[in-house]
Short mmCIF file of N, CA and C in Angstrom, two decimals:
data_model
loop_
_atom_site.label_atom_id
_atom_site.label_comp_id
_atom_site.label_asym_id
_atom_site.label_seq_id
_atom_site.Cartn_x
_atom_site.Cartn_y
_atom_site.Cartn_z
N UNK A 1 10.05 50.42 84.71
CA UNK A 1 10.64 49.67 83.52
C UNK A 1 9.94 50.66 82.45
N UNK A 2 9.18 51.34 82.21
CA UNK A 2 8.18 51.53 81.17
C UNK A 2 8.85 51.76 79.78
N UNK A 3 10.52 52.04 79.68
CA UNK A 3 10.91 52.36 78.84
C UNK A 3 11.87 51.18 78.35
N UNK A 4 11.93 49.91 79.44
CA UNK A 4 12.72 48.85 79.26
C UNK A 4 12.23 47.95 77.78
N UNK A 5 13.71 47.48 77.24
CA UNK A 5 13.48 47.13 75.43
C UNK A 5 12.42 45.83 75.43
N UNK A 6 12.49 44.84 76.77
CA UNK A 6 11.79 43.88 77.00
C UNK A 6 10.34 43.96 77.13
N UNK A 7 9.99 44.74 77.58
CA UNK A 7 8.52 45.65 77.64
C UNK A 7 8.12 45.76 76.60
N UNK A 8 8.83 46.58 75.56
CA UNK A 8 8.47 47.07 74.30
C UNK A 8 8.32 45.62 73.41
N UNK A 9 9.08 45.04 73.66
CA UNK A 9 9.09 43.58 72.93
C UNK A 9 7.75 43.02 72.94
N UNK A 10 7.28 42.69 74.47
CA UNK A 10 6.29 42.34 75.39
C UNK A 10 5.09 43.01 74.78
N UNK A 11 5.07 44.07 74.35
CA UNK A 11 3.99 44.77 73.90
C UNK A 11 3.58 44.76 72.33
N UNK A 12 4.70 44.63 71.50
CA UNK A 12 4.48 44.22 70.57
C UNK A 12 4.11 42.85 70.03
N UNK A 13 4.52 41.74 70.80
CA UNK A 13 4.31 40.15 71.07
C UNK A 13 2.71 40.00 71.33
N UNK A 14 2.48 40.83 71.98
CA UNK A 14 0.82 40.90 72.58
C UNK A 14 0.13 41.36 71.30
N UNK A 15 0.71 42.50 70.59
CA UNK A 15 -0.21 43.16 69.60
C UNK A 15 -0.76 42.06 68.59
N UNK A 16 0.66 41.42 68.30
CA UNK A 16 0.61 40.55 66.92
C UNK A 16 0.01 39.21 67.34
N UNK A 17 -0.09 38.83 68.23
CA UNK A 17 -1.03 37.74 68.75
C UNK A 17 -2.60 38.21 68.48
N UNK A 18 -2.75 39.37 69.44
CA UNK A 18 -4.19 39.86 69.33
C UNK A 18 -4.52 40.25 68.15
N UNK A 19 -3.98 40.25 66.92
CA UNK A 19 -4.29 41.00 65.55
C UNK A 19 -4.26 39.80 64.65
N UNK A 20 -3.86 38.29 65.37
CA UNK A 20 -3.87 37.23 64.41
C UNK A 20 -2.77 37.00 63.64
N UNK A 21 -2.05 38.03 63.82
CA UNK A 21 -0.72 38.05 62.76
C UNK A 21 0.23 37.09 62.95
N UNK A 22 -0.10 36.39 63.83
CA UNK A 22 1.21 35.35 64.09
C UNK A 22 0.78 34.07 63.30
N UNK A 23 -0.21 33.91 62.85
CA UNK A 23 -0.74 32.83 61.98
C UNK A 23 0.13 33.14 60.36
N UNK A 24 -0.03 34.07 60.39
CA UNK A 24 0.26 34.68 58.77
C UNK A 24 2.23 34.44 59.09
N UNK A 25 2.69 34.74 60.07
CA UNK A 25 4.56 34.84 60.04
C UNK A 25 4.44 33.47 60.22
N UNK A 26 3.88 32.74 60.80
CA UNK A 26 4.41 31.20 60.96
C UNK A 26 4.28 30.21 59.91
N UNK A 27 3.52 30.88 58.69
CA UNK A 27 3.42 30.47 57.49
C UNK A 27 4.34 30.65 56.81
N UNK A 28 5.12 32.17 57.17
CA UNK A 28 6.40 32.19 56.23
C UNK A 28 7.39 31.76 56.55
N UNK A 29 7.54 31.23 57.45
CA UNK A 29 9.01 30.57 58.10
C UNK A 29 8.82 29.14 57.49
N UNK A 30 10.00 28.92 57.29
CA UNK A 30 9.89 27.21 56.60
C UNK A 30 10.45 26.33 58.19
N UNK A 31 9.74 25.28 57.71
CA UNK A 31 9.83 24.55 59.26
C UNK A 31 10.55 23.50 58.80
N UNK A 32 11.95 23.09 59.73
CA UNK A 32 12.60 21.72 59.34
C UNK A 32 13.08 21.45 60.79
N UNK A 33 12.64 20.10 60.72
CA UNK A 33 13.04 19.17 61.72
C UNK A 33 14.07 18.34 61.72
N UNK A 34 15.08 18.43 63.19
CA UNK A 34 16.26 18.00 63.28
C UNK A 34 15.83 16.97 64.39
N UNK A 35 15.90 15.68 64.09
CA UNK A 35 15.74 14.68 65.10
C UNK A 35 17.14 14.33 65.85
N UNK A 36 17.36 14.59 67.23
CA UNK A 36 18.54 14.57 67.71
C UNK A 36 18.47 13.29 68.64
N UNK A 37 19.63 12.23 68.27
CA UNK A 37 19.35 11.19 69.68
C UNK A 37 20.48 10.46 69.78
N UNK A 38 20.53 9.44 70.30
CA UNK A 38 21.85 8.56 70.54
C UNK A 38 21.57 7.58 69.75
N UNK A 39 22.48 7.22 68.94
CA UNK A 39 22.64 6.15 68.08
C UNK A 39 23.23 5.09 68.80
N UNK A 40 22.81 3.91 68.27
CA UNK A 40 23.67 2.47 68.76
C UNK A 40 24.59 2.28 67.79
N UNK A 41 25.74 1.47 68.60
CA UNK A 41 26.77 1.14 68.40
C UNK A 41 26.57 -0.15 67.12
N UNK A 42 27.69 -0.28 66.03
CA UNK A 42 27.63 -1.49 65.37
C UNK A 42 27.72 -2.81 66.14
N UNK A 43 27.24 -3.63 65.70
CA UNK A 43 27.25 -4.88 66.34
C UNK A 43 28.77 -5.21 66.77
N UNK A 44 28.76 -5.86 67.99
CA UNK A 44 29.99 -6.29 68.59
C UNK A 44 30.84 -5.23 69.12
N UNK A 45 30.58 -3.61 69.41
CA UNK A 45 30.80 -2.54 69.52
C UNK A 45 30.28 -2.16 70.86
N UNK A 46 31.07 -1.39 71.40
CA UNK A 46 30.15 -0.59 72.79
C UNK A 46 30.46 1.06 72.58
N UNK A 47 30.32 2.10 73.17
CA UNK A 47 30.16 3.37 72.71
C UNK A 47 30.34 4.00 74.21
N UNK A 48 31.34 4.91 74.41
CA UNK A 48 31.30 5.68 75.52
C UNK A 48 31.19 6.86 75.21
N UNK A 49 30.06 7.60 75.99
CA UNK A 49 29.76 8.76 76.43
C UNK A 49 29.92 9.62 77.45
N UNK A 50 30.77 11.09 77.09
CA UNK A 50 30.88 11.80 78.13
C UNK A 50 30.62 12.94 78.39
N UNK A 51 30.42 13.63 79.40
CA UNK A 51 29.88 14.80 79.42
C UNK A 51 30.33 15.60 80.76
N UNK A 52 30.89 16.78 80.51
CA UNK A 52 31.37 17.79 81.75
C UNK A 52 30.94 19.03 81.75
N UNK A 53 31.08 19.73 82.95
CA UNK A 53 30.66 20.79 83.20
C UNK A 53 30.99 21.45 84.48
N UNK A 54 31.04 22.94 84.41
CA UNK A 54 31.04 23.77 85.19
C UNK A 54 30.16 24.84 85.82
N UNK A 55 30.31 25.25 87.18
CA UNK A 55 29.01 26.13 87.39
C UNK A 55 29.83 27.32 87.35
N UNK A 56 29.71 28.14 86.80
CA UNK A 56 30.54 29.37 86.43
C UNK A 56 31.70 29.24 85.48
N UNK A 57 32.76 30.16 85.14
CA UNK A 57 33.77 29.90 84.25
C UNK A 57 34.81 30.31 84.66
N UNK A 58 35.70 30.21 85.83
CA UNK A 58 35.88 28.64 86.20
C UNK A 58 34.93 28.46 87.18
N UNK A 59 34.39 27.52 87.69
CA UNK A 59 33.59 27.28 88.87
C UNK A 59 33.82 25.59 89.22
N UNK A 60 33.16 25.40 90.31
CA UNK A 60 32.73 23.75 90.54
C UNK A 60 32.25 23.00 89.59
N UNK A 61 33.11 21.90 89.31
CA UNK A 61 32.88 21.18 88.12
C UNK A 61 32.75 19.47 88.18
N UNK A 62 32.46 19.10 87.32
CA UNK A 62 32.18 17.81 87.30
C UNK A 62 32.36 16.96 86.00
N UNK A 63 32.61 15.69 86.06
CA UNK A 63 32.54 14.75 84.53
C UNK A 63 31.99 13.35 85.08
N UNK A 64 31.40 13.06 83.82
CA UNK A 64 30.51 12.10 84.04
C UNK A 64 30.57 11.19 82.68
N UNK A 65 30.31 9.70 82.61
CA UNK A 65 29.90 8.94 81.44
C UNK A 65 29.54 7.60 81.69
N UNK A 66 29.38 7.07 80.51
CA UNK A 66 28.75 5.75 80.42
C UNK A 66 29.20 4.90 79.21
N UNK A 67 28.84 3.75 79.33
CA UNK A 67 28.92 2.88 78.44
C UNK A 67 27.82 1.79 78.04
N UNK A 68 27.95 2.08 76.76
CA UNK A 68 26.36 0.96 76.27
C UNK A 68 27.00 0.08 75.11
N UNK A 69 26.30 -1.28 75.18
CA UNK A 69 26.69 -2.41 74.29
C UNK A 69 25.86 -1.55 73.04
N UNK A 70 25.79 -2.59 72.18
CA UNK A 70 24.89 -2.22 70.92
C UNK A 70 23.67 -2.34 70.76
N UNK A 71 23.26 -2.98 71.72
CA UNK A 71 21.55 -2.87 72.07
C UNK A 71 21.25 -1.95 73.08
N UNK A 72 22.24 -1.04 73.84
CA UNK A 72 21.68 -0.21 74.44
C UNK A 72 22.02 -0.26 76.00
N UNK A 73 22.44 -1.05 76.07
CA UNK A 73 22.42 -2.02 77.65
C UNK A 73 23.43 -0.93 77.99
N UNK A 74 23.07 -0.93 79.60
CA UNK A 74 24.34 0.17 80.28
C UNK A 74 25.07 -0.76 80.74
N UNK A 75 26.49 -0.58 80.68
CA UNK A 75 27.70 -1.45 80.81
C UNK A 75 28.65 -0.99 82.01
N UNK A 76 28.96 0.50 82.29
CA UNK A 76 29.39 1.16 83.34
C UNK A 76 29.27 2.49 83.30
N UNK A 77 29.34 3.07 83.84
CA UNK A 77 29.24 4.45 84.20
C UNK A 77 30.35 5.16 85.21
N UNK A 78 30.40 6.28 85.05
CA UNK A 78 31.35 6.77 85.86
C UNK A 78 30.75 8.72 86.17
N UNK A 79 31.25 9.28 87.60
CA UNK A 79 31.10 10.40 88.02
C UNK A 79 32.18 10.79 89.03
N UNK A 80 32.80 12.04 88.43
CA UNK A 80 33.85 12.43 89.02
C UNK A 80 33.83 14.25 89.41
N UNK A 81 33.80 14.40 90.63
CA UNK A 81 34.12 15.96 90.65
C UNK A 81 35.40 16.34 90.33
N UNK A 82 35.44 17.27 89.74
CA UNK A 82 37.10 17.89 89.26
C UNK A 82 37.40 18.91 89.80
N UNK A 83 36.66 19.35 90.94
CA UNK A 83 37.28 20.46 91.84
C UNK A 83 36.56 21.64 90.63
N UNK A 84 37.29 22.99 90.84
CA UNK A 84 37.38 23.78 90.18
C UNK A 84 38.09 24.27 89.03
N UNK A 85 37.24 24.74 88.00
CA UNK A 85 37.95 24.31 86.73
C UNK A 85 36.99 25.35 85.91
N UNK A 86 37.78 25.32 84.40
CA UNK A 86 36.75 26.06 83.48
C UNK A 86 36.26 24.81 82.84
N UNK A 87 34.48 25.26 82.38
CA UNK A 87 34.05 24.44 81.24
C UNK A 87 34.98 23.51 80.20
N UNK A 88 35.59 24.21 79.78
CA UNK A 88 36.63 23.41 78.53
C UNK A 88 37.39 22.47 79.36
N UNK A 89 38.21 22.40 80.50
CA UNK A 89 38.87 21.57 80.85
C UNK A 89 37.79 20.67 81.91
N UNK A 90 36.77 20.88 82.33
CA UNK A 90 35.95 19.53 82.71
C UNK A 90 35.29 18.76 81.55
N UNK A 91 35.53 19.52 80.14
CA UNK A 91 34.84 19.01 78.73
C UNK A 91 36.10 17.65 78.41
N UNK A 92 37.20 17.91 79.18
CA UNK A 92 38.58 17.14 78.41
C UNK A 92 38.60 16.33 79.68
#
């Protein structure tokens, strides 16, 4: 694998780190932090979160979800084996 592209990139990465250039590169890249997380629903509301996935496309799939109240307490949840389908169908 001497001519493999990943080996060439790995070699360049080691050269950059070894030369201390990574500190200069890091200062040139603007840093922006996006906080991602679950948000509480308004007072007297509940929130339903669902997700689905498939292993391969199509493949074995499942869907699940849960309901939480305005203080984040778990109300109900579910998980369903949806058989063999695409990832889009599992999400729906």
